[in-house]
Structure formats: C-alpha cells, structure tokens
Amino acid sequence: MFAIVRTGGKQYRVAAGDKIVVEKMAGEAGDQVTLGDVLLAGEGGELKDVGGLTVAAEIIAQAKGEKVIVFKKRRRHNYRRKNGHRQRHTILRILSIGGESKKADKAAAKTQDAAPAAAEA
C-alpha cells in the first residue's frame, strides 16, 4: 500500500519501510510521529478513501543538508558578499500506512456512548 502525504509544504509518495528526508520536524531520534495530511492512498491501481487515514513514522535522525553558497556581486562597485547556508531536515522511516486518526476514534467513541444512553431514556 502507498500513500501521498504532505509535510513541510512538499508532497511525498511513501510506503511501509521507506526512508524519506523532510523539512525539520520537532522531536528526537527514535520518537514516533504521525503524518495526518494524507492526500491519496491506494494499493496497486486501486485508490482508497483517505478520510481519517494517517501515516505512522519514526524519526531516524535530525540532520543538515549540503552547504549552499550564496554569492552576491555588483560589477564595477567593489561589492562582493559570500555567505553559506545549511538547511536542517529530518530523516523519517515510514512504519505503517493506515489506522484512523485519534480525532476520528474519539468521535466514534462519543457516538457509541451517546447511542445507548439515548436508547435507555
């Protein structure tokens, strides 16, 4: 099964066991995170409903990317500036795709609790 998730303003196609590099997320190595913004899910050529679908992932490491050199120059003005930047990112391992979100579970539990109380009254 695969899913397309959105995190950090980018979209990623993931499957269980994949490793992806995303924009910096809060957490330490070994922490579990849930990616709730699932745009599409499917298996083979069939698409599935993504309502309440989540993707469970584990943070492998917090890392920095390659250095990008920012060089500015204005001709004939003796103006040169050299700066560097390293973007921070998080490396994730996708554990599983599926499972209802906690909000959907709580809503279902409230509905089930309210139904027997209404029937008794």
Short mmCIF file of C-alpha atoms in Angstrom, two decimals:
data_model
loop_
_atom_site.label_atom_id
_atom_site.label_comp_id
_atom_site.label_asym_id
_atom_site.label_seq_id
_atom_site.Cartn_x
_atom_site.Cartn_y
_atom_site.Cartn_z
CA MET A 1 0.00 0.00 0.00
CA PHE A 2 1.20 3.52 -0.77
CA ALA A 3 0.16 6.99 0.27
CA ILE A 4 0.93 10.54 -0.75
CA VAL A 5 1.45 12.77 2.28
CA ARG A 6 2.09 16.49 2.58
CA THR A 7 4.56 17.81 5.13
CA GLY A 8 6.71 20.92 5.12
CA GLY A 9 4.94 22.25 2.02
CA LYS A 10 6.06 19.28 -0.10
CA GLN A 11 4.40 16.03 -1.12
CA TYR A 12 5.97 12.58 -0.76
CA ARG A 13 4.92 9.16 -2.05
CA VAL A 14 5.55 6.69 0.77
CA ALA A 15 5.10 3.01 1.53
CA ALA A 16 5.82 0.99 4.67
CA GLY A 17 9.58 0.66 5.21
CA ASP A 18 10.56 3.71 3.11
CA LYS A 19 13.02 6.33 4.33
CA ILE A 20 12.35 9.95 3.40
CA VAL A 21 14.04 13.28 4.09
CA VAL A 22 11.58 16.05 5.04
CA GLU A 23 11.77 19.59 6.35
CA LYS A 24 12.73 19.94 10.03
CA MET A 25 10.18 18.44 12.44
CA ALA A 26 10.12 18.62 16.22
CA GLY A 27 11.35 15.52 18.04
CA GLU A 28 14.42 13.45 18.83
CA ALA A 29 15.81 10.36 17.13
CA GLY A 30 13.66 7.36 17.99
CA ASP A 31 10.45 9.37 18.51
CA GLN A 32 7.27 8.34 16.70
CA VAL A 33 5.38 10.92 14.63
CA THR A 34 2.08 10.79 12.81
CA LEU A 35 1.61 12.38 9.41
CA GLY A 36 -2.07 13.20 9.21
CA ASP A 37 -2.25 15.14 5.94
CA VAL A 38 -2.77 12.19 3.58
CA LEU A 39 -3.76 13.33 0.08
CA LEU A 40 -4.08 9.98 -1.70
CA ALA A 41 -3.80 6.31 -0.80
CA GLY A 42 -4.03 3.12 -2.77
CA GLU A 43 -2.83 -0.37 -3.44
CA GLY A 44 -1.75 -1.29 -6.94
CA GLY A 45 -4.08 0.54 -9.32
CA GLU A 46 -6.94 0.96 -6.86
CA LEU A 47 -7.42 4.11 -4.80
CA LYS A 48 -8.75 4.07 -1.25
CA ASP A 49 -10.67 6.54 0.89
CA VAL A 50 -8.31 8.81 2.85
CA GLY A 51 -10.82 10.09 5.39
CA GLY A 52 -9.14 9.78 8.79
CA LEU A 53 -6.16 7.89 7.33
CA THR A 54 -2.78 8.52 8.97
CA VAL A 55 0.81 7.51 8.32
CA ALA A 56 2.98 6.42 11.26
CA ALA A 57 6.69 7.23 11.06
CA GLU A 58 9.78 7.11 13.25
CA ILE A 59 12.44 9.81 13.37
CA ILE A 60 15.80 8.28 12.45
CA ALA A 61 17.89 11.45 12.72
CA GLN A 62 17.91 15.23 12.68
CA ALA A 63 20.47 16.27 10.07
CA LYS A 64 21.74 19.15 7.97
CA GLY A 65 21.80 19.25 4.18
CA GLU A 66 24.58 20.18 1.80
CA LYS A 67 26.03 23.66 2.10
CA VAL A 68 24.66 26.18 -0.37
CA ILE A 69 26.92 29.11 -1.18
CA VAL A 70 25.21 32.48 -1.61
CA PHE A 71 27.50 34.82 -3.58
CA LYS A 72 26.47 38.38 -4.41
CA LYS A 73 28.44 40.68 -6.66
CA ARG A 74 27.88 44.04 -8.31
CA ARG A 75 30.11 44.76 -11.23
CA ARG A 76 32.46 47.72 -11.05
CA HIS A 77 31.43 48.63 -7.48
CA ASN A 78 33.91 46.54 -5.49
CA TYR A 79 30.97 44.73 -3.86
CA ARG A 80 31.26 41.03 -3.06
CA ARG A 81 29.46 39.06 -0.34
CA LYS A 82 29.90 35.36 0.27
CA ASN A 83 27.58 33.53 2.64
CA GLY A 84 26.76 29.90 3.27
CA HIS A 85 23.65 28.08 4.45
CA ARG A 86 22.86 24.52 5.55
CA GLN A 87 19.18 23.58 5.72
CA ARG A 88 18.05 21.39 8.61
CA HIS A 89 15.96 18.33 7.89
CA THR A 90 14.55 15.24 9.49
CA ILE A 91 15.03 11.69 8.23
CA LEU A 92 11.93 9.53 8.70
CA ARG A 93 11.27 5.79 8.41
CA ILE A 94 7.67 5.00 7.47
CA LEU A 95 6.32 2.34 9.83
CA SER A 96 2.77 1.86 8.61
CA ILE A 97 0.03 3.35 6.49
CA GLY A 98 -3.47 3.16 7.80
CA GLY A 99 -5.23 3.46 11.10
CA GLU A 100 -7.84 6.01 11.83
CA SER A 101 -6.77 9.30 13.31
CA LYS A 102 -7.29 9.86 17.06
CA LYS A 103 -9.93 12.52 16.37
CA ALA A 104 -12.00 10.05 14.34
CA ASP A 105 -11.62 7.40 17.09
CA LYS A 106 -12.78 9.84 19.78
CA ALA A 107 -15.75 10.94 17.68
CA ALA A 108 -16.78 7.31 17.09
CA ALA A 109 -16.45 6.51 20.80
CA LYS A 110 -18.63 9.51 21.75
CA THR A 111 -21.26 8.45 19.20
CA GLN A 112 -21.32 4.89 20.57
CA ASP A 113 -21.58 6.13 24.18
CA ALA A 114 -24.38 8.55 23.33
CA ALA A 115 -26.45 5.96 21.38
CA PRO A 116 -27.07 3.54 24.32
CA ALA A 117 -27.83 6.45 26.66
CA ALA A 118 -30.43 7.79 24.23
CA ALA A 119 -31.99 4.32 23.83
CA GLU A 120 -32.34 3.90 27.64
CA ALA A 121 -34.04 7.29 28.11
#
